[in-house]
C-alpha cells in the first residue's frame, strides 16, 4: 500500500490490489476515512497510519456499495460509524450479506485469510446532494451513480480534493455494473466535470491521484467511450486483457 499526502489535511492510501484508494480527510480534531484498501495487512496498518500522521479517527464513509470499498470496519472495528449515500444504504439493505459474500469469494479465489468476516451492521444514510460537517469545515456530497445504482462523490472544498468513487480511473475503463446504466454514468460525468475543474487533486476509486488536467482528459475519453458503446475502441492506456473483458460486459449490457 502506498500512502501519499495530497494536502496537509488529506492522505491517499492506494491498495496493492486493484489500486483501490482510501482517502483520509481531516479537519481540526476529526478525520473521516473514505473507502478502504483491500488486503488484510493494509487494513491492519491503517489505524497506525492515521495515528502517526495526526489524523484522529472519527468515522468511515463509502463512495458506493461495492464490497472492495466497504472494508473500513475490518480496520477500525465493527462499531465504527459508517456513512453512505441514501442510495447506497438502500442497496445494502436490499442485498443483505452480499458484500460479505463477495469478500469471501474474493478471499477464497486468492487464498487470502482474514481474522474476521465482514459485518456491515448499521449504516448511516446521508442525504445526497448535501453537506456533511467535519471539524470546522463541511464536505460536499454529490450523487454519483451509473457505475452501479448507488453512490456519491465527496468534494473537500478547503483542500480542493475530489473523491469521486469508481469514475475517472486512469487504470480502468468505465464499468457499467449490475444496476448501473450508460445514461446515468454519462449524467454523473457531466455532474463531476465542474467539480474536477475546481479540484487540485482528483482521487479515483482505482488508480493513483490525478491533477485536474489529467482527470478532465480522462473524463472526455470516458464520455467518448460510453457514447460509442457497444462499438468503439478502448483508450490506449487502458486496453489490457482485463479492460477488454470489462468492455465486452459493457457492450452486452448496453445492447440488452
Ligand atoms: Zn471499485
mmCIF file of C-alpha atoms and ligand atoms in Angstrom:
data_model
loop_
_atom_site.group_PDB
_atom_site.id
_atom_site.type_symbol
_atom_site.label_atom_id
_atom_site.label_comp_id
_atom_site.label_asym_id
_atom_site.label_seq_id
_atom_site.Cartn_x
_atom_site.Cartn_y
_atom_site.Cartn_z
ATOM 1 C CA UNK A 1 0.000 0.000 0.000
ATOM 2 C CA UNK A 2 1.262 3.429 -0.980
ATOM 3 C CA UNK A 3 0.321 6.417 1.171
ATOM 4 C CA UNK A 4 0.730 9.962 -0.155
ATOM 5 C CA UNK A 5 -0.219 13.335 1.239
ATOM 6 C CA UNK A 6 -2.066 15.402 -1.371
ATOM 7 C CA UNK A 7 -2.853 18.269 1.056
ATOM 8 C CA UNK A 8 -1.970 18.867 4.710
ATOM 9 C CA UNK A 9 -5.459 17.560 5.585
ATOM 10 C CA UNK A 10 -5.741 14.756 3.022
ATOM 11 C CA UNK A 11 -3.896 11.432 2.766
ATOM 12 C CA UNK A 12 -4.490 8.902 -0.001
ATOM 13 C CA UNK A 13 -3.642 5.226 0.548
ATOM 14 C CA UNK A 14 -3.627 3.072 -2.592
ATOM 15 C CA UNK A 15 -4.072 -0.683 -2.196
ATOM 16 C CA UNK A 16 -1.697 -3.091 -3.897
ATOM 17 C CA UNK A 17 -4.837 -4.867 -5.152
ATOM 18 C CA UNK A 18 -6.858 -3.188 -7.940
ATOM 19 C CA UNK A 19 -5.233 0.083 -6.837
ATOM 20 C CA UNK A 20 -8.342 0.666 -4.742
ATOM 21 C CA UNK A 21 -7.998 4.025 -2.979
ATOM 22 C CA UNK A 22 -8.705 5.044 0.599
ATOM 23 C CA UNK A 23 -8.797 8.790 1.315
ATOM 24 C CA UNK A 24 -8.350 10.193 4.818
ATOM 25 C CA UNK A 25 -9.653 13.733 5.367
ATOM 26 C CA UNK A 26 -9.013 15.805 8.492
ATOM 27 C CA UNK A 27 -10.458 19.000 9.897
ATOM 28 C CA UNK A 28 -9.489 20.100 13.403
ATOM 29 C CA UNK A 29 -9.553 17.057 15.655
ATOM 30 C CA UNK A 30 -11.733 14.910 13.411
ATOM 31 C CA UNK A 31 -10.913 12.691 10.456
ATOM 32 C CA UNK A 32 -13.046 10.609 8.108
ATOM 33 C CA UNK A 33 -11.777 7.577 6.209
ATOM 34 C CA UNK A 34 -13.400 7.328 2.766
ATOM 35 C CA UNK A 35 -13.405 3.822 1.183
ATOM 36 C CA UNK A 36 -10.787 1.199 2.031
ATOM 37 C CA UNK A 37 -7.760 -0.768 0.878
ATOM 38 C CA UNK A 38 -8.363 -4.441 0.087
ATOM 39 C CA UNK A 39 -5.650 -6.607 1.635
ATOM 40 C CA UNK A 40 -5.637 -7.638 5.337
ATOM 41 C CA UNK A 41 -2.128 -6.266 6.048
ATOM 42 C CA UNK A 42 -3.139 -2.922 4.554
ATOM 43 C CA UNK A 43 -6.258 -2.735 6.707
ATOM 44 C CA UNK A 44 -4.222 -3.732 9.762
ATOM 45 C CA UNK A 45 -1.796 -0.803 9.434
ATOM 46 C CA UNK A 46 -4.414 1.814 8.544
ATOM 47 C CA UNK A 47 -5.164 2.934 12.139
ATOM 48 C CA UNK A 48 -1.419 3.413 12.741
ATOM 49 C CA UNK A 49 -1.114 5.457 9.530
ATOM 50 C CA UNK A 50 -3.775 7.837 10.861
ATOM 51 C CA UNK A 51 -2.273 7.981 14.324
ATOM 52 C CA UNK A 52 1.281 8.649 13.152
ATOM 53 C CA UNK A 53 0.076 11.370 10.799
ATOM 54 C CA UNK A 54 -2.058 13.101 13.443
ATOM 55 C CA UNK A 55 -5.420 12.295 11.878
ATOM 56 C CA UNK A 56 -7.823 11.482 14.794
ATOM 57 C CA UNK A 57 -10.255 8.827 13.541
ATOM 58 C CA UNK A 58 -13.923 9.846 13.715
ATOM 59 C CA UNK A 59 -15.778 7.663 11.232
ATOM 60 C CA UNK A 60 -15.994 5.910 7.886
ATOM 61 C CA UNK A 61 -17.571 6.932 4.602
ATOM 62 C CA UNK A 62 -18.009 4.822 1.468
ATOM 63 C CA UNK A 63 -18.489 6.211 -2.037
ATOM 64 C CA UNK A 64 -20.663 3.241 -3.060
ATOM 65 C CA UNK A 65 -21.746 -0.247 -2.061
ATOM 66 C CA UNK A 66 -19.230 -2.427 -3.915
ATOM 67 C CA UNK A 67 -17.507 -4.641 -1.351
ATOM 68 C CA UNK A 68 -13.954 -3.526 -2.131
ATOM 69 C CA UNK A 69 -14.795 -0.017 -0.861
ATOM 70 C CA UNK A 70 -16.542 -1.180 2.334
ATOM 71 C CA UNK A 71 -13.752 -2.803 4.339
ATOM 72 C CA UNK A 72 -13.057 0.061 6.761
ATOM 73 C CA UNK A 73 -14.792 -1.727 9.630
ATOM 74 C CA UNK A 74 -12.211 -4.521 9.382
ATOM 75 C CA UNK A 75 -9.598 -1.855 10.202
ATOM 76 C CA UNK A 76 -11.451 0.283 12.748
ATOM 77 C CA UNK A 77 -13.787 -2.210 14.399
ATOM 78 C CA UNK A 78 -17.352 -3.292 13.780
ATOM 79 C CA UNK A 79 -18.718 -0.420 15.890
ATOM 80 C CA UNK A 80 -17.176 2.339 13.765
ATOM 81 C CA UNK A 81 -19.803 4.681 12.315
ATOM 82 C CA UNK A 82 -20.195 4.290 8.540
ATOM 83 C CA UNK A 83 -21.900 6.970 6.453
ATOM 84 C CA UNK A 84 -23.101 6.272 2.906
ATOM 85 C CA UNK A 85 -25.436 7.912 0.402
ATOM 86 C CA UNK A 86 -29.133 7.100 0.808
ATOM 87 C CA UNK A 87 -28.896 5.195 -2.484
ATOM 88 C CA UNK A 88 -26.089 3.041 -1.085
ATOM 89 C CA UNK A 89 -27.944 2.474 2.179
ATOM 90 C CA UNK A 90 -30.956 1.256 0.172
ATOM 91 C CA UNK A 91 -28.737 -1.040 -1.882
ATOM 92 C CA UNK A 92 -27.049 -2.539 1.183
ATOM 93 C CA UNK A 93 -30.432 -3.082 2.861
ATOM 94 C CA UNK A 94 -31.813 -4.618 -0.328
ATOM 95 C CA UNK A 95 -28.964 -7.117 -0.659
ATOM 96 C CA UNK A 96 -28.081 -8.032 2.935
ATOM 97 C CA UNK A 97 -24.878 -10.040 3.278
ATOM 98 C CA UNK A 98 -23.887 -9.642 -0.356
ATOM 99 C CA UNK A 99 -20.760 -7.563 0.363
ATOM 100 C CA UNK A 100 -19.600 -10.134 2.933
ATOM 101 C CA UNK A 101 -20.262 -12.963 0.454
ATOM 102 C CA UNK A 102 -18.389 -11.186 -2.333
ATOM 103 C CA UNK A 103 -15.435 -10.621 0.016
ATOM 104 C CA UNK A 104 -15.451 -14.321 0.973
ATOM 105 C CA UNK A 105 -15.465 -15.339 -2.699
ATOM 106 C CA UNK A 106 -12.563 -12.970 -3.412
ATOM 107 C CA UNK A 107 -10.591 -14.327 -0.458
ATOM 108 C CA UNK A 108 -11.241 -17.944 -1.488
ATOM 109 C CA UNK A 109 -10.158 -17.198 -5.045
ATOM 110 C CA UNK A 110 -6.907 -15.511 -3.988
ATOM 111 C CA UNK A 111 -6.044 -17.591 -0.878
ATOM 112 C CA UNK A 112 -6.459 -14.559 1.394
ATOM 113 C CA UNK A 113 -7.057 -15.140 5.100
ATOM 114 C CA UNK A 114 -8.760 -12.669 7.428
ATOM 115 C CA UNK A 115 -9.167 -12.635 11.172
ATOM 116 C CA UNK A 116 -12.907 -11.999 10.968
ATOM 117 C CA UNK A 117 -15.728 -11.840 8.408
ATOM 118 C CA UNK A 118 -17.166 -8.510 7.272
ATOM 119 C CA UNK A 119 -20.241 -7.459 9.248
ATOM 120 C CA UNK A 120 -21.984 -4.455 7.699
ATOM 121 C CA UNK A 121 -24.196 -3.808 10.728
ATOM 122 C CA UNK A 122 -25.998 -0.491 10.631
ATOM 123 C CA UNK A 123 -25.030 2.322 8.302
ATOM 124 C CA UNK A 124 -25.981 5.980 8.415
ATOM 125 C CA UNK A 125 -27.848 7.130 5.285
ATOM 126 C CA UNK A 126 -26.681 10.592 4.241
ATOM 127 C CA UNK A 127 -28.807 12.938 2.117
ATOM 128 C CA UNK A 128 -27.117 13.447 -1.283
ATOM 129 C CA UNK A 129 -26.735 16.073 -2.631
ATOM 130 C CA UNK A 130 -25.884 17.570 0.719
ATOM 131 C CA UNK A 131 -23.228 18.675 3.154
ATOM 132 C CA UNK A 132 -21.522 16.791 5.941
ATOM 133 C CA UNK A 133 -19.776 18.544 8.821
ATOM 134 C CA UNK A 134 -16.193 17.606 9.631
ATOM 135 C CA UNK A 135 -14.432 19.632 12.327
ATOM 136 C CA UNK A 136 -14.629 23.320 11.328
ATOM 137 C CA UNK A 137 -15.484 22.509 7.717
ATOM 138 C CA UNK A 138 -18.112 20.831 5.566
ATOM 139 C CA UNK A 139 -17.717 18.168 2.908
ATOM 140 C CA UNK A 140 -19.883 18.374 -0.205
ATOM 141 C CA UNK A 141 -21.704 15.187 -1.191
ATOM 142 C CA UNK A 142 -22.732 14.796 -4.840
ATOM 143 C CA UNK A 143 -24.722 11.961 -6.445
ATOM 144 C CA UNK A 144 -22.529 9.561 -8.449
ATOM 145 C CA UNK A 145 -24.491 6.636 -9.879
ATOM 146 C CA UNK A 146 -24.206 4.844 -13.221
ATOM 147 C CA UNK A 147 -21.263 2.559 -12.414
ATOM 148 C CA UNK A 148 -23.752 0.977 -10.023
ATOM 149 C CA UNK A 149 -27.267 2.035 -8.968
ATOM 150 C CA UNK A 150 -25.870 3.954 -5.992
ATOM 151 C CA UNK A 151 -23.084 6.218 -4.914
ATOM 152 C CA UNK A 152 -21.734 9.634 -4.079
ATOM 153 C CA UNK A 153 -18.679 11.741 -4.804
ATOM 154 C CA UNK A 154 -17.120 13.690 -1.925
ATOM 155 C CA UNK A 155 -15.644 17.135 -2.547
ATOM 156 C CA UNK A 156 -13.283 18.567 0.068
ATOM 157 C CA UNK A 157 -13.594 22.310 -0.620
ATOM 158 C CA UNK A 158 -10.806 23.638 1.617
ATOM 159 C CA UNK A 159 -8.298 21.164 0.137
ATOM 160 C CA UNK A 160 -9.689 21.219 -3.425
ATOM 161 C CA UNK A 161 -9.798 17.412 -3.478
ATOM 162 C CA UNK A 162 -12.490 15.384 -5.252
ATOM 163 C CA UNK A 163 -13.005 11.774 -4.162
ATOM 164 C CA UNK A 164 -15.203 10.509 -6.964
ATOM 165 C CA UNK A 165 -15.650 6.753 -6.400
ATOM 166 C CA UNK A 166 -15.416 4.433 -9.408
ATOM 167 C CA UNK A 167 -15.191 7.117 -12.095
ATOM 168 C CA UNK A 168 -12.257 8.838 -13.852
ATOM 169 C CA UNK A 169 -9.859 5.945 -13.294
ATOM 170 C CA UNK A 170 -6.524 6.073 -15.122
ATOM 171 C CA UNK A 171 -6.440 2.252 -14.846
ATOM 172 C CA UNK A 172 -9.982 1.103 -15.509
ATOM 173 C CA UNK A 173 -12.376 1.967 -18.322
ATOM 174 C CA UNK A 174 -15.918 2.935 -17.283
ATOM 175 C CA UNK A 175 -17.552 -0.183 -15.864
ATOM 176 C CA UNK A 176 -21.325 -0.459 -16.101
ATOM 177 C CA UNK A 177 -22.101 -2.961 -13.358
ATOM 178 C CA UNK A 178 -25.416 -4.518 -12.436
ATOM 179 C CA UNK A 179 -27.800 -1.696 -11.537
ATOM 180 C CA UNK A 180 -25.713 0.845 -13.443
ATOM 181 C CA UNK A 181 -26.504 2.360 -16.823
ATOM 182 C CA UNK A 182 -24.815 4.292 -19.586
ATOM 183 C CA UNK A 183 -27.263 7.215 -19.261
ATOM 184 C CA UNK A 184 -26.711 7.537 -15.513
ATOM 185 C CA UNK A 185 -22.944 7.150 -15.934
ATOM 186 C CA UNK A 186 -22.851 9.962 -18.517
ATOM 187 C CA UNK A 187 -25.023 12.156 -16.280
ATOM 188 C CA UNK A 188 -22.577 11.599 -13.416
ATOM 189 C CA UNK A 189 -19.619 12.532 -15.619
ATOM 190 C CA UNK A 190 -21.423 15.753 -16.579
ATOM 191 C CA UNK A 191 -22.055 16.456 -12.884
ATOM 192 C CA UNK A 192 -18.426 15.722 -11.998
ATOM 193 C CA UNK A 193 -16.944 17.955 -14.697
ATOM 194 C CA UNK A 194 -17.282 21.303 -12.840
ATOM 195 C CA UNK A 195 -16.031 19.636 -9.652
ATOM 196 C CA UNK A 196 -12.975 18.306 -11.488
ATOM 197 C CA UNK A 197 -12.386 21.816 -12.815
ATOM 198 C CA UNK A 198 -12.469 23.167 -9.208
ATOM 199 C CA UNK A 199 -10.196 20.410 -7.897
ATOM 200 C CA UNK A 200 -6.429 20.437 -7.478
ATOM 201 C CA UNK A 201 -6.476 16.658 -6.954
ATOM 202 C CA UNK A 202 -8.946 14.004 -8.082
ATOM 203 C CA UNK A 203 -8.880 10.650 -6.286
ATOM 204 C CA UNK A 204 -10.466 7.912 -8.424
ATOM 205 C CA UNK A 205 -11.740 4.705 -6.814
ATOM 206 C CA UNK A 206 -8.994 2.758 -8.587
ATOM 207 C CA UNK A 207 -5.635 4.253 -9.529
ATOM 208 C CA UNK A 208 -3.290 6.986 -8.453
ATOM 209 C CA UNK A 209 -4.474 10.530 -7.565
ATOM 210 C CA UNK A 210 -4.706 12.804 -10.616
ATOM 211 C CA UNK A 211 -4.307 16.505 -11.216
ATOM 212 C CA UNK A 212 -7.298 18.332 -12.638
ATOM 213 C CA UNK A 213 -5.970 18.500 -16.218
ATOM 214 C CA UNK A 214 -5.366 14.751 -16.412
ATOM 215 C CA UNK A 215 -8.722 13.971 -14.779
ATOM 216 C CA UNK A 216 -10.526 16.192 -17.313
ATOM 217 C CA UNK A 217 -8.739 14.391 -20.155
ATOM 218 C CA UNK A 218 -9.878 11.024 -18.748
ATOM 219 C CA UNK A 219 -13.404 12.406 -18.342
ATOM 220 C CA UNK A 220 -13.517 13.337 -22.033
ATOM 221 C CA UNK A 221 -12.121 9.927 -23.044
ATOM 222 C CA UNK A 222 -14.754 8.229 -20.899
ATOM 223 C CA UNK A 223 -17.621 10.245 -22.398
ATOM 224 C CA UNK A 224 -16.405 9.328 -25.900
ATOM 225 C CA UNK A 225 -16.015 5.669 -24.917
ATOM 226 C CA UNK A 226 -19.524 5.471 -23.417
ATOM 227 C CA UNK A 227 -21.177 7.292 -26.308
ATOM 228 C CA UNK A 228 -19.593 4.867 -28.795
ATOM 229 C CA UNK A 229 -20.753 1.726 -26.935
ATOM 230 C CA UNK A 230 -21.331 -1.069 -27.935
ATOM 231 C CA UNK A 231 -18.805 -0.168 -30.644
ATOM 232 C CA UNK A 232 -15.685 1.842 -30.100
ATOM 233 C CA UNK A 233 -12.126 1.290 -29.049
ATOM 234 C CA UNK A 234 -10.545 1.313 -25.636
ATOM 235 C CA UNK A 235 -8.287 4.224 -24.668
ATOM 236 C CA UNK A 236 -4.721 3.070 -25.393
ATOM 237 C CA UNK A 237 -3.562 3.373 -21.771
ATOM 238 C CA UNK A 238 -6.492 1.220 -20.630
ATOM 239 C CA UNK A 239 -6.593 -1.638 -23.120
ATOM 240 C CA UNK A 240 -5.299 -4.634 -21.146
ATOM 241 C CA UNK A 241 -6.998 -8.042 -21.241
ATOM 242 C CA UNK A 242 -8.873 -7.171 -18.032
ATOM 243 C CA UNK A 243 -10.181 -3.969 -19.640
ATOM 244 C CA UNK A 244 -11.215 -5.913 -22.776
ATOM 245 C CA UNK A 245 -13.332 -8.141 -20.539
ATOM 246 C CA UNK A 246 -14.983 -5.112 -18.904
ATOM 247 C CA UNK A 247 -15.604 -3.693 -22.374
ATOM 248 C CA UNK A 248 -17.304 -6.916 -23.538
ATOM 249 C CA UNK A 249 -19.564 -6.876 -20.459
ATOM 250 C CA UNK A 250 -20.390 -3.182 -21.030
ATOM 251 C CA UNK A 251 -21.266 -3.818 -24.669
ATOM 252 C CA UNK A 252 -23.567 -6.659 -23.644
ATOM 253 C CA UNK A 253 -25.296 -4.543 -21.007
ATOM 254 C CA UNK A 254 -25.828 -1.618 -23.363
ATOM 255 C CA UNK A 255 -27.209 -3.913 -26.063
ATOM 256 C CA UNK A 256 -29.587 -5.688 -23.650
HETATM 257 ZN ZN1 LIG B 1 -14.409 -0.440 -7.104
#
